[in-house]
JSON list of C-alpha atoms in Angstrom, two decimals:
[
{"chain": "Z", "resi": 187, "resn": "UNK", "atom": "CA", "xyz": [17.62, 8.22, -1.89]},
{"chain": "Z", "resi": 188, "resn": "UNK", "atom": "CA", "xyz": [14.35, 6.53, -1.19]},
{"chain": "Z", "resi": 189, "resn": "UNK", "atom": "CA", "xyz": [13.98, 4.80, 1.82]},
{"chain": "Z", "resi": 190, "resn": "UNK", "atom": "CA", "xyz": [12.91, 1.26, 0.16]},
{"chain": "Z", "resi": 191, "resn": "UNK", "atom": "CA", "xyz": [14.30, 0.54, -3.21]},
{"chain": "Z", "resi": 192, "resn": "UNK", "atom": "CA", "xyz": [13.08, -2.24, -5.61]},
{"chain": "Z", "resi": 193, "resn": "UNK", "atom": "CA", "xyz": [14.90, -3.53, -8.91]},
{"chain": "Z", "resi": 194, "resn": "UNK", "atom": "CA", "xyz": [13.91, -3.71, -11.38]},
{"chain": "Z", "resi": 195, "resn": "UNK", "atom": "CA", "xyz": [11.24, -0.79, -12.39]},
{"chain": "Z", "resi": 196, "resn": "UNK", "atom": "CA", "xyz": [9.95, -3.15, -15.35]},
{"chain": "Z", "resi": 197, "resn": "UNK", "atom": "CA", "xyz": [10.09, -6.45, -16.20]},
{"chain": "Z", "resi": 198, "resn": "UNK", "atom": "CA", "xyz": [9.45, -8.41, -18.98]},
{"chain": "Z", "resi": 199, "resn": "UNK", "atom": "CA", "xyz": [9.49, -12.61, -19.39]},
{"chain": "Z", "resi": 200, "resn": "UNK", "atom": "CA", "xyz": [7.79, -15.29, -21.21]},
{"chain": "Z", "resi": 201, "resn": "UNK", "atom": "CA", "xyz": [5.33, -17.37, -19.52]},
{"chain": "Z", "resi": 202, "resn": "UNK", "atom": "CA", "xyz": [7.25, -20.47, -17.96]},
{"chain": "Z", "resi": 203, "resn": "UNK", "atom": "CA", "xyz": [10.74, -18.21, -16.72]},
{"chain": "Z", "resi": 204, "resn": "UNK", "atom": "CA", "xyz": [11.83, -18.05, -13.24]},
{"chain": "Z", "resi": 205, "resn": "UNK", "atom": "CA", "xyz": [11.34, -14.06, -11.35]},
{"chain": "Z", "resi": 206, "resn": "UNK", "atom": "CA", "xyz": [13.10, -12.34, -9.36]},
{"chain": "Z", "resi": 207, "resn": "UNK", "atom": "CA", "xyz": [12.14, -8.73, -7.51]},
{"chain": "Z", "resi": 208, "resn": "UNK", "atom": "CA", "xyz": [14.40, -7.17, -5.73]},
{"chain": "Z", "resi": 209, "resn": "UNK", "atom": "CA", "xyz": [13.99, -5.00, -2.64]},
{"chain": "Z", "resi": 210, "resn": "UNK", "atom": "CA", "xyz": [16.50, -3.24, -0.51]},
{"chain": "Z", "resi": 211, "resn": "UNK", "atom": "CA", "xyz": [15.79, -0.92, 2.71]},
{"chain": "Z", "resi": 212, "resn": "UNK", "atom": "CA", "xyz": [18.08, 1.80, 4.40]},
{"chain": "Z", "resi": 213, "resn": "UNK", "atom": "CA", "xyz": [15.92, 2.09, 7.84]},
{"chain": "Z", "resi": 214, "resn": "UNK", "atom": "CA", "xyz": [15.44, -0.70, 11.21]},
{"chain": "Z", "resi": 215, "resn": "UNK", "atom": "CA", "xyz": [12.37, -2.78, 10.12]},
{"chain": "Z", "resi": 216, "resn": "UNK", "atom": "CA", "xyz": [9.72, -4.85, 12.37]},
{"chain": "Z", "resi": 217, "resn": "UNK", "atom": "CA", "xyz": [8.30, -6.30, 8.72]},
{"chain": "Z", "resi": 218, "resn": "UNK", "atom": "CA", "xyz": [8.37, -6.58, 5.31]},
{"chain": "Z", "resi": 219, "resn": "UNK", "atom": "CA", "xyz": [5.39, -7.07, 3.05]},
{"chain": "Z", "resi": 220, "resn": "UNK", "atom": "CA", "xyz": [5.39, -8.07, -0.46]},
{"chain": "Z", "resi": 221, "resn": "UNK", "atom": "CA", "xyz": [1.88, -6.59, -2.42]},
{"chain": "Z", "resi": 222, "resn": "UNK", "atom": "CA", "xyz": [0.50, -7.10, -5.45]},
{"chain": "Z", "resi": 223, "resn": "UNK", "atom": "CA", "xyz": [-1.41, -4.19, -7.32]},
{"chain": "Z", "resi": 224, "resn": "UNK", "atom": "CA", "xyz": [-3.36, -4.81, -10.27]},
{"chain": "Z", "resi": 225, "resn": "UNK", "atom": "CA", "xyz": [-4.14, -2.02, -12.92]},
{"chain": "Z", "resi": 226, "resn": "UNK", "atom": "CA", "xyz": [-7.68, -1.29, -11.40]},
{"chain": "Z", "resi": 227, "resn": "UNK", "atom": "CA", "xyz": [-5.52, 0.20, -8.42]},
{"chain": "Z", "resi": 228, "resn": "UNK", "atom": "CA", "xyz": [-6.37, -2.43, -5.72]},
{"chain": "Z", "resi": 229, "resn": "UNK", "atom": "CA", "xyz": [-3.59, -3.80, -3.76]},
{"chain": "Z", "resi": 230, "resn": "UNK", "atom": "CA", "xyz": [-3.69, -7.55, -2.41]},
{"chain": "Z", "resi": 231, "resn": "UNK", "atom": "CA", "xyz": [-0.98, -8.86, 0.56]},
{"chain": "Z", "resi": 232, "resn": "UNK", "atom": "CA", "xyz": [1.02, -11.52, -0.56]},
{"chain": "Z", "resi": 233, "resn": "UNK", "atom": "CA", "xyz": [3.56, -12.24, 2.32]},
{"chain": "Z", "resi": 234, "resn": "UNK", "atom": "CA", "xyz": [4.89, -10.35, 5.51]},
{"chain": "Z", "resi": 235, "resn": "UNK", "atom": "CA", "xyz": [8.02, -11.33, 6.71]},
{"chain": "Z", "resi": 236, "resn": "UNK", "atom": "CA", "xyz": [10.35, -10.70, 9.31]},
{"chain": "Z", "resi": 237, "resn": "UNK", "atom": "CA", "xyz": [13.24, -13.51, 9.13]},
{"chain": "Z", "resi": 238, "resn": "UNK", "atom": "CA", "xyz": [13.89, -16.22, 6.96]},
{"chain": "Z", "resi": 239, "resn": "UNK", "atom": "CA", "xyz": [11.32, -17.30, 4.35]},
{"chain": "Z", "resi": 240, "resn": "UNK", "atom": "CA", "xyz": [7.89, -17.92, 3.09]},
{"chain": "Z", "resi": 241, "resn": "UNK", "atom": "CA", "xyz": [5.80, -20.03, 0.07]},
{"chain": "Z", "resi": 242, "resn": "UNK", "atom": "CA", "xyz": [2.62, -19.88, -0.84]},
{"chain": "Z", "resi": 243, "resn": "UNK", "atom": "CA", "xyz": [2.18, -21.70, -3.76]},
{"chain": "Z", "resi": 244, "resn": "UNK", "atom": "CA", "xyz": [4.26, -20.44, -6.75]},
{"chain": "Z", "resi": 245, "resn": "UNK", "atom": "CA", "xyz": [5.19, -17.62, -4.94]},
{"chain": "Z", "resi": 246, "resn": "UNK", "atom": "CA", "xyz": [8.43, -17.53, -2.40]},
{"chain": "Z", "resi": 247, "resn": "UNK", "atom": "CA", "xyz": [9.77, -14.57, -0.18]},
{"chain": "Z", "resi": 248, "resn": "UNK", "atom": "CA", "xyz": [12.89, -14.22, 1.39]},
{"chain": "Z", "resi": 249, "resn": "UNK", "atom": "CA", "xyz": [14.69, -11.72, 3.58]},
{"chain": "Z", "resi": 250, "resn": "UNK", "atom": "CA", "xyz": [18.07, -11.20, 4.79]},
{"chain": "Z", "resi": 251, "resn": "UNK", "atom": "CA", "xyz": [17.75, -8.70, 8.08]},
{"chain": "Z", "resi": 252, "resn": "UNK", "atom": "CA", "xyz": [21.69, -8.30, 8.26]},
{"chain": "Z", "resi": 253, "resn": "UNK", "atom": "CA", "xyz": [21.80, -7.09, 4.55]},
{"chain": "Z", "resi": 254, "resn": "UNK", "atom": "CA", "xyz": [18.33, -5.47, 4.66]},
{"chain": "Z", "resi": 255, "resn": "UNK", "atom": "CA", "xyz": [17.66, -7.10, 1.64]},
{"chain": "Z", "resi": 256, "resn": "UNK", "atom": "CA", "xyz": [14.30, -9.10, 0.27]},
{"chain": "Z", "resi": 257, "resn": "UNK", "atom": "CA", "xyz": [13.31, -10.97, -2.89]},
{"chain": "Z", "resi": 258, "resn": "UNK", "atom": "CA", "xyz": [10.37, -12.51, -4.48]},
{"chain": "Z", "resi": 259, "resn": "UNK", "atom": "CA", "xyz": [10.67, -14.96, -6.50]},
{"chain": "Z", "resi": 260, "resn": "UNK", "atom": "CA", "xyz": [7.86, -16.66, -8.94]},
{"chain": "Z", "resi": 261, "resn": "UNK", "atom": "CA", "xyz": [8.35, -19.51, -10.18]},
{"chain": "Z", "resi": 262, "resn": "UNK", "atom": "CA", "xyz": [6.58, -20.94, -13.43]},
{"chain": "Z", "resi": 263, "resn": "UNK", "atom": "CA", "xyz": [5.17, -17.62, -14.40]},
{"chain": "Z", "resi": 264, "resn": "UNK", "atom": "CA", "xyz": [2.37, -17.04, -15.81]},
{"chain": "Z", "resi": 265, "resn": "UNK", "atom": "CA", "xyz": [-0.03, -14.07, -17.90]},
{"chain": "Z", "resi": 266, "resn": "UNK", "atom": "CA", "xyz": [-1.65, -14.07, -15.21]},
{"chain": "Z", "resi": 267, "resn": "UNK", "atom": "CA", "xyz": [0.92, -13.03, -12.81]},
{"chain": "Z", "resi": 268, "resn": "UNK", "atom": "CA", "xyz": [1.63, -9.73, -14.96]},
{"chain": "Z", "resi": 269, "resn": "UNK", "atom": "CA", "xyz": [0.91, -6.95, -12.58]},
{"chain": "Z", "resi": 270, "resn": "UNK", "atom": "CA", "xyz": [2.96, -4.29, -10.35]},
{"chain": "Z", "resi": 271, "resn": "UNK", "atom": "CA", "xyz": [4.42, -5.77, -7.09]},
{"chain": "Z", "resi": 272, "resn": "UNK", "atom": "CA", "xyz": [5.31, -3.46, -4.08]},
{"chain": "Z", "resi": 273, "resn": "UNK", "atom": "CA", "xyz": [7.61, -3.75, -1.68]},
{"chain": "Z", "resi": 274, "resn": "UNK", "atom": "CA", "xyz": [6.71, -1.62, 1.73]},
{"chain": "Z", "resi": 275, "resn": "UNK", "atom": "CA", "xyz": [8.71, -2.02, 5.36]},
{"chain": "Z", "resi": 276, "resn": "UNK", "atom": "CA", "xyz": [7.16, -1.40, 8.90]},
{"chain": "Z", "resi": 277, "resn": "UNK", "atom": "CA", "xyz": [9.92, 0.78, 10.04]},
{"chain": "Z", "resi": 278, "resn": "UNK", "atom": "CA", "xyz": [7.88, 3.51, 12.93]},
{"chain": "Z", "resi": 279, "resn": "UNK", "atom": "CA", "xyz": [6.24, 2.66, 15.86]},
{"chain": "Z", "resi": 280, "resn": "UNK", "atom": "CA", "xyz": [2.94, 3.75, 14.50]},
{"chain": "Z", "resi": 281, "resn": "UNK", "atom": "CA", "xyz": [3.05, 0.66, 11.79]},
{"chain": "Z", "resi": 282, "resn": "UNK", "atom": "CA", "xyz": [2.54, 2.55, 8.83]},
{"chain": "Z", "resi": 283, "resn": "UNK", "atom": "CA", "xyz": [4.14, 1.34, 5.84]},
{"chain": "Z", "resi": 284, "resn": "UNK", "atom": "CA", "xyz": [7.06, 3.04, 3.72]},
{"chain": "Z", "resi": 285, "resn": "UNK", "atom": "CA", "xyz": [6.44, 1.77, 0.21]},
{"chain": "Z", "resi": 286, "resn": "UNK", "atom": "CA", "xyz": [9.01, 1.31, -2.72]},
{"chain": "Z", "resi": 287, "resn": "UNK", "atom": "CA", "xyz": [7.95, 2.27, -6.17]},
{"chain": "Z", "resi": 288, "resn": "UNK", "atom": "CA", "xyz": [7.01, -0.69, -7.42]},
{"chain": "Z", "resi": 289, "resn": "UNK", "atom": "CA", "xyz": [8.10, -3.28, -10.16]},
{"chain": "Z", "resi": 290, "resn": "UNK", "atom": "CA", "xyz": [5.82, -3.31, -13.47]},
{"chain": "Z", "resi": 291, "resn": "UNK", "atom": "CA", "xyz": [6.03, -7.08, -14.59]},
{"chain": "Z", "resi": 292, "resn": "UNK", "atom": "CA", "xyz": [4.52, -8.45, -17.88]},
{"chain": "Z", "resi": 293, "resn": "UNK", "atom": "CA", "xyz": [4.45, -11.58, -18.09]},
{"chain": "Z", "resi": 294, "resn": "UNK", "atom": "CA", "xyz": [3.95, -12.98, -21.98]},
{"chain": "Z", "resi": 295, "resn": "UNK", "atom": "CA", "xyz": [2.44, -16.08, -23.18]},
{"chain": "V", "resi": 16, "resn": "UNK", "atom": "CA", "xyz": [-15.30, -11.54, 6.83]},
{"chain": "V", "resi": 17, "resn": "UNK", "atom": "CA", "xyz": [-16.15, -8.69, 4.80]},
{"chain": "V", "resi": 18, "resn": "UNK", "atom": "CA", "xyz": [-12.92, -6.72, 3.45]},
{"chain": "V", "resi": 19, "resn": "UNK", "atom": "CA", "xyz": [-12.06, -3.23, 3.07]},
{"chain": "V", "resi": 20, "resn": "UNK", "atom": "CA", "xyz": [-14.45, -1.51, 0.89]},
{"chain": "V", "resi": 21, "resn": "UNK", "atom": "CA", "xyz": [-13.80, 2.52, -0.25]},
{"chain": "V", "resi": 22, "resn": "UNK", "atom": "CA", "xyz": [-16.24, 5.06, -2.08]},
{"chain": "V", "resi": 23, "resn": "UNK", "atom": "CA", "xyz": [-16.60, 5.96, -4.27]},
{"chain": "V", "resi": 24, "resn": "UNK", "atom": "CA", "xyz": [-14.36, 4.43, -6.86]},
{"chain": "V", "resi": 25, "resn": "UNK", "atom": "CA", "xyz": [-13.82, 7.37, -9.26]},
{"chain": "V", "resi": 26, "resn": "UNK", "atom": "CA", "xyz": [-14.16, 11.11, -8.37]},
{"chain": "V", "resi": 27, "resn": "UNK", "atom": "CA", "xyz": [-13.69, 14.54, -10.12]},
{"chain": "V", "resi": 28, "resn": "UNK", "atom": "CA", "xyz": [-13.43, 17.70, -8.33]},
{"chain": "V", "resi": 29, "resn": "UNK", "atom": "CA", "xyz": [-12.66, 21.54, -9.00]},
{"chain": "V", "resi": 30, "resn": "UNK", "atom": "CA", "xyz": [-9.67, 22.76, -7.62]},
{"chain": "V", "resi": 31, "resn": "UNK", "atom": "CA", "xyz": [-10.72, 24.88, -4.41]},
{"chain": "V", "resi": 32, "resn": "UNK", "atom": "CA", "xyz": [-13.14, 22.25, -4.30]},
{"chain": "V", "resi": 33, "resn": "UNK", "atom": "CA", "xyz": [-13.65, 19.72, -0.81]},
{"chain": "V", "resi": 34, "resn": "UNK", "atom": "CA", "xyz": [-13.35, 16.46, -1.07]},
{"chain": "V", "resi": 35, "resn": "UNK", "atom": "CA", "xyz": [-14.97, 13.20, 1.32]},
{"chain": "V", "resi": 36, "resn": "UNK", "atom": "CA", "xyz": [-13.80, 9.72, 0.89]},
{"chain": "V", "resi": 37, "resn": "UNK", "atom": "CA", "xyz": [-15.07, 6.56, 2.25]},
{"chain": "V", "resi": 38, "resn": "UNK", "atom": "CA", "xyz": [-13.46, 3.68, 3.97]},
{"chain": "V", "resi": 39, "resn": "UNK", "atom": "CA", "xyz": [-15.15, 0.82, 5.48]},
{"chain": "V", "resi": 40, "resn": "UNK", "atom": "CA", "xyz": [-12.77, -1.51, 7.65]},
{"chain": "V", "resi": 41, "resn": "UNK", "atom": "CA", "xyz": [-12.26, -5.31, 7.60]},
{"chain": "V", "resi": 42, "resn": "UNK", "atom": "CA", "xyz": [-14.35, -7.12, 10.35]},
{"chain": "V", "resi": 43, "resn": "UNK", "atom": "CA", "xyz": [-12.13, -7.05, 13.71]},
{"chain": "V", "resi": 44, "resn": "UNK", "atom": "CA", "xyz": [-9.49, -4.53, 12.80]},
{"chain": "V", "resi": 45, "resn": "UNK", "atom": "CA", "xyz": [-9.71, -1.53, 14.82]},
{"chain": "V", "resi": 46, "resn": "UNK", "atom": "CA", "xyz": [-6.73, 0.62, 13.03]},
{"chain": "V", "resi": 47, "resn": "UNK", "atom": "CA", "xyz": [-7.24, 2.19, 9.26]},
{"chain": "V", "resi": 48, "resn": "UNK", "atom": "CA", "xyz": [-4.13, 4.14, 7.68]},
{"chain": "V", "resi": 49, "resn": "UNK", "atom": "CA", "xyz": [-4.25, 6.43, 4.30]},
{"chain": "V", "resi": 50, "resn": "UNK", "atom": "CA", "xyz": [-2.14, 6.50, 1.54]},
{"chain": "V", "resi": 51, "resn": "UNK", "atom": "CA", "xyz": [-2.23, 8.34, -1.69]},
{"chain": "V", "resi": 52, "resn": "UNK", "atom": "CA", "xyz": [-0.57, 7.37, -4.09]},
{"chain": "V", "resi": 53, "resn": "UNK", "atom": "CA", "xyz": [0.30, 9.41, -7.61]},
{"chain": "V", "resi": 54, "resn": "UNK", "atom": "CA", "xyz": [0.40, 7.60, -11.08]},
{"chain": "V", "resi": 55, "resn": "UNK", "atom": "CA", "xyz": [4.06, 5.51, -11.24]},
{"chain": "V", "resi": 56, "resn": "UNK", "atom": "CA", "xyz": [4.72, 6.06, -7.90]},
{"chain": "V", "resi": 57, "resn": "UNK", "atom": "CA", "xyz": [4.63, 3.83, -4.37]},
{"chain": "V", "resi": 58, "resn": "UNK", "atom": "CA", "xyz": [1.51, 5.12, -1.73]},
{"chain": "V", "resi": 59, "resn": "UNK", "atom": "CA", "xyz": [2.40, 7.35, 0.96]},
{"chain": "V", "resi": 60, "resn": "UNK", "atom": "CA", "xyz": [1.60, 7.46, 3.93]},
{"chain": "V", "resi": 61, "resn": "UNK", "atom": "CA", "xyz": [-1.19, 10.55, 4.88]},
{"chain": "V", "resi": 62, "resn": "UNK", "atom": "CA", "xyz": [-2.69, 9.44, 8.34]},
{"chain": "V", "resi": 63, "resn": "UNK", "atom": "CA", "xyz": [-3.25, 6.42, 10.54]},
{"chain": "V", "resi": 64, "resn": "UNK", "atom": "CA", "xyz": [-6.25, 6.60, 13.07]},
{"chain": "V", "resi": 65, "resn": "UNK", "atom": "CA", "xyz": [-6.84, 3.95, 15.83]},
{"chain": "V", "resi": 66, "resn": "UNK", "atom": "CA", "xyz": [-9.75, 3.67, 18.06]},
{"chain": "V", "resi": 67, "resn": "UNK", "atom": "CA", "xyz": [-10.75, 6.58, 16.40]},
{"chain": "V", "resi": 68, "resn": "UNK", "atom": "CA", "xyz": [-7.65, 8.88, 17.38]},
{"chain": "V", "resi": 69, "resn": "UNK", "atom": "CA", "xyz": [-5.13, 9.78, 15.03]},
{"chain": "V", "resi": 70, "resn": "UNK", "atom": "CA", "xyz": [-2.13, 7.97, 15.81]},
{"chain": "V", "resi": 71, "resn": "UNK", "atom": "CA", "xyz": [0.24, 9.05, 13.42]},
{"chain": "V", "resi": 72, "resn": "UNK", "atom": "CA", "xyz": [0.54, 11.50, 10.05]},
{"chain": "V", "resi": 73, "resn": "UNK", "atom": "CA", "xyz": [2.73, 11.91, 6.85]},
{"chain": "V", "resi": 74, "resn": "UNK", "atom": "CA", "xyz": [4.35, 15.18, 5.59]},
{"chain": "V", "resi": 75, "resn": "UNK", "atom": "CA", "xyz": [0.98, 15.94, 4.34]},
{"chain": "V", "resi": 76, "resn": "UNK", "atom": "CA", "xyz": [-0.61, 19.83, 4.86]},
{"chain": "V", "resi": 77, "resn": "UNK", "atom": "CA", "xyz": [-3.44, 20.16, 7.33]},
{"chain": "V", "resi": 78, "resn": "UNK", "atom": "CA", "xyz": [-5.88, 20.77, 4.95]},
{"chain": "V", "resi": 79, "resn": "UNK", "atom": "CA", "xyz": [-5.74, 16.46, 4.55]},
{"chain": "V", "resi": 80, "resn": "UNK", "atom": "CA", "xyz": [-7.64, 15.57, 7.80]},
{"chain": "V", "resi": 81, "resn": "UNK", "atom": "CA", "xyz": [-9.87, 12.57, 9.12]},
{"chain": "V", "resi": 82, "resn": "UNK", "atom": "CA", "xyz": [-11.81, 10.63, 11.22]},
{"chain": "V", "resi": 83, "resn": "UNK", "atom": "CA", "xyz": [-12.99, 7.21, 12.39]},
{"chain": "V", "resi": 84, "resn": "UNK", "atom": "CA", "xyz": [-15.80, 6.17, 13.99]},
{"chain": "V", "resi": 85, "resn": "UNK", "atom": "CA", "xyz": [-16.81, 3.73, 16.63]},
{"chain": "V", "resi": 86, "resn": "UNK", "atom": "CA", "xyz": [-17.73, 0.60, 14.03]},
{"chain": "V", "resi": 87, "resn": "UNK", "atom": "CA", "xyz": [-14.21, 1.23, 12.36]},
{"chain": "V", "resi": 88, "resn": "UNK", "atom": "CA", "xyz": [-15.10, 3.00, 9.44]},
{"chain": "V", "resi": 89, "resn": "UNK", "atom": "CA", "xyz": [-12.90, 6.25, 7.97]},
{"chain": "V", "resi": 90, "resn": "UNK", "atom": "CA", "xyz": [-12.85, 8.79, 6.24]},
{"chain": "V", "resi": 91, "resn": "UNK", "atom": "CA", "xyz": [-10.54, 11.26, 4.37]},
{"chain": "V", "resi": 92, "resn": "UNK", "atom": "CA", "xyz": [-11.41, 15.25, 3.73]},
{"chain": "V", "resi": 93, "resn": "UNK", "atom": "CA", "xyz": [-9.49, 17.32, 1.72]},
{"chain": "V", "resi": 94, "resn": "UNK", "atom": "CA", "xyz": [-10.15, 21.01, 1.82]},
{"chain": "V", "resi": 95, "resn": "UNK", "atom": "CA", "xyz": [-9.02, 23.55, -0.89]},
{"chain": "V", "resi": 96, "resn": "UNK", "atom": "CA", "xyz": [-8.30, 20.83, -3.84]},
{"chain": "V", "resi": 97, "resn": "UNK", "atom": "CA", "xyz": [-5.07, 21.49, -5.37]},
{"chain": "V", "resi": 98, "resn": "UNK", "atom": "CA", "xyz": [-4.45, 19.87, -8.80]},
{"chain": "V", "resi": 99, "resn": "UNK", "atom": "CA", "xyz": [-1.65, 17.90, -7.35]},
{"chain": "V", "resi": 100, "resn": "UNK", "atom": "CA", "xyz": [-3.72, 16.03, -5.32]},
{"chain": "V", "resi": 101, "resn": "UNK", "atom": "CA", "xyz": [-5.28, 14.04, -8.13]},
{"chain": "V", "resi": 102, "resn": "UNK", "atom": "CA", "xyz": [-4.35, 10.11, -7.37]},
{"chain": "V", "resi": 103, "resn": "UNK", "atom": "CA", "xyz": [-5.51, 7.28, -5.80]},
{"chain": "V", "resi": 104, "resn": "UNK", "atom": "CA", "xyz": [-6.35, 7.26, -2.28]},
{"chain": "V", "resi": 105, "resn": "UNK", "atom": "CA", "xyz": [-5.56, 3.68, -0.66]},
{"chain": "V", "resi": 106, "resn": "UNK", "atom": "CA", "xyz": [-7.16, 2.71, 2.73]},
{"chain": "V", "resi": 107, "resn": "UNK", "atom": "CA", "xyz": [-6.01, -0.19, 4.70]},
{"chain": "V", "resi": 108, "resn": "UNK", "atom": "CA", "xyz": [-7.04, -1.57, 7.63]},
{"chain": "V", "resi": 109, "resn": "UNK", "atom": "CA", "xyz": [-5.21, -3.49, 10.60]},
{"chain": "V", "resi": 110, "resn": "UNK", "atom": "CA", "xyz": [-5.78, -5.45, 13.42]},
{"chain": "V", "resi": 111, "resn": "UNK", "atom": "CA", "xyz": [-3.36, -3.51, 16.07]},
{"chain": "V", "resi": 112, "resn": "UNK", "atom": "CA", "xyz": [-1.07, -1.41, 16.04]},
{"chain": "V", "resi": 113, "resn": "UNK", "atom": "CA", "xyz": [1.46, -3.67, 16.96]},
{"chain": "V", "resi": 114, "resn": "UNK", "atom": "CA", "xyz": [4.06, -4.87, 14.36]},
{"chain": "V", "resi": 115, "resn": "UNK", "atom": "CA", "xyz": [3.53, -8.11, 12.36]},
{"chain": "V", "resi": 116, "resn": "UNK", "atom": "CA", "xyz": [-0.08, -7.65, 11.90]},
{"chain": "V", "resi": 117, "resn": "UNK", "atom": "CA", "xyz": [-0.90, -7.98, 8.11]},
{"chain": "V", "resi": 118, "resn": "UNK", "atom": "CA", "xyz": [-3.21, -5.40, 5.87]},
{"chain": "V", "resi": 119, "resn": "UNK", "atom": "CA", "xyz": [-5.74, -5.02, 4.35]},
{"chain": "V", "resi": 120, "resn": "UNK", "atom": "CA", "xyz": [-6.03, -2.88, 1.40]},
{"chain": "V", "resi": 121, "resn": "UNK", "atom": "CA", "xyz": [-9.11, -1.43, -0.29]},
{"chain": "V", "resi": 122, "resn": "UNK", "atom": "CA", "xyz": [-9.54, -0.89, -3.99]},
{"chain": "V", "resi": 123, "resn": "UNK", "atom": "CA", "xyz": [-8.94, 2.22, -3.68]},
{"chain": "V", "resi": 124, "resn": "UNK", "atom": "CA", "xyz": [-11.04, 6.11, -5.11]},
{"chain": "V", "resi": 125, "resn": "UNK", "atom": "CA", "xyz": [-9.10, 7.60, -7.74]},
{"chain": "V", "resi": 126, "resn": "UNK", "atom": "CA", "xyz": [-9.57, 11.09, -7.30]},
{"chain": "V", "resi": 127, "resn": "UNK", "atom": "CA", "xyz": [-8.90, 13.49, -10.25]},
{"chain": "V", "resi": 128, "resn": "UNK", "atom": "CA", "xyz": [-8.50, 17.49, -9.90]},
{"chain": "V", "resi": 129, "resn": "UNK", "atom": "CA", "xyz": [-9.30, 19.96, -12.50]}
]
């Protein structure tokens, strides 16, 4: 069993529909980051979060510590949103990241 | 504040072949990690170096090694290609090695072994 799990792998709604990724963890965390990676491979940081939640515009994390649970939720989606979204935990003393697989969203107009 | 910038962007090697990748860091952050990351799967962590020691490694052979020099900068060798290790090599830079410090990612050199 991987160490970070998202749900689901792929995901598929019209433009305008309410998202929600899914990410659960098995190991003590400092952080959690939500990233976005686009086809060309590059990887942007959307939130990091250690309690409680965050919003940046029609984006919105959340995390539960006690159930070692996080979701993303966008709101209004868009075409434009359609790429893969990673979840990946700060969980060593060094910082590196432990990365779930990712979720594949396409969003359609 | 410039970003993370890698090179180059594409890449095709021999197997048995060596291998050099780039990684400039963002302005200010003085830690860069490695990941490589296969096609449909999440990166993995390879290395992280800060202040130009390595501070931490993956399950990754020895034949993966690096450095990182006094502006920052990093870079990735791999001896003896193996065709396994085509994928896309991620560098990302941080501010400290302390926890809560956020990343940030390069665009990363997709590397392809034949």
């Amino acid at each position: 069993k991987n160490e970070v799990e998202q749900s689901p792998q792929n995901l598929t709604a019209q433009e305008g529909e309410f998202i929600t990724i899914n990410c659960s963890y098995s190991v003590g965390i400092s952080a959690l980051h939500w990233l976005q990676q686009h086809p060309g491979g590059g990887i942007v940081s959307l939130f990091m979060l250690s309690s409680g939640k965050k919003k940046h515009g029609r984006l919105i994390a959340t995390i539960n510590i006690q159930e070692k649970h996080s979701s993303l939720h966008i709101t209004a989606s868009h075409p434009r949103d359609s790429a893969v979204y990673i979840c990946a935990v700060e969980a060593g003393s060094q910082g590196n990241l432990i990365f779930g697989k990712g979720t594949k969203l396409s969003v359609k107009p | 504040e410039t970003g993370v910038t890698q090179s180059p962007t594409h890449l095709i090697k021999t197997r048995g072949q060596q291998v050099t990748l780039r990684c400039s860091s963002q302005s200010g952050h003085n830690t860069v990690s490695w990941y490589q990351q296969a096609l449909g799967q999440g990166p993995q962590f390879i290395f992280q170096y800060y202040r130009e020691e390595e501070n931490g490694r993956g399950n990754f052979p020895p034949r993966f090694s690096g450095l990182q020099f006094p502006n920052y900068s990093s870079e990735l060798n791999v001896n003896a290609l193996e065709l396994d290790d085509s994928a896309l090599y991620l560098c990302a830079s941080s501010s400290s090695l302390a926890t809560n410090y956020g990343y940030t990612f390069g665009s990363g050199t997709r590397l392809t072994v034949v």
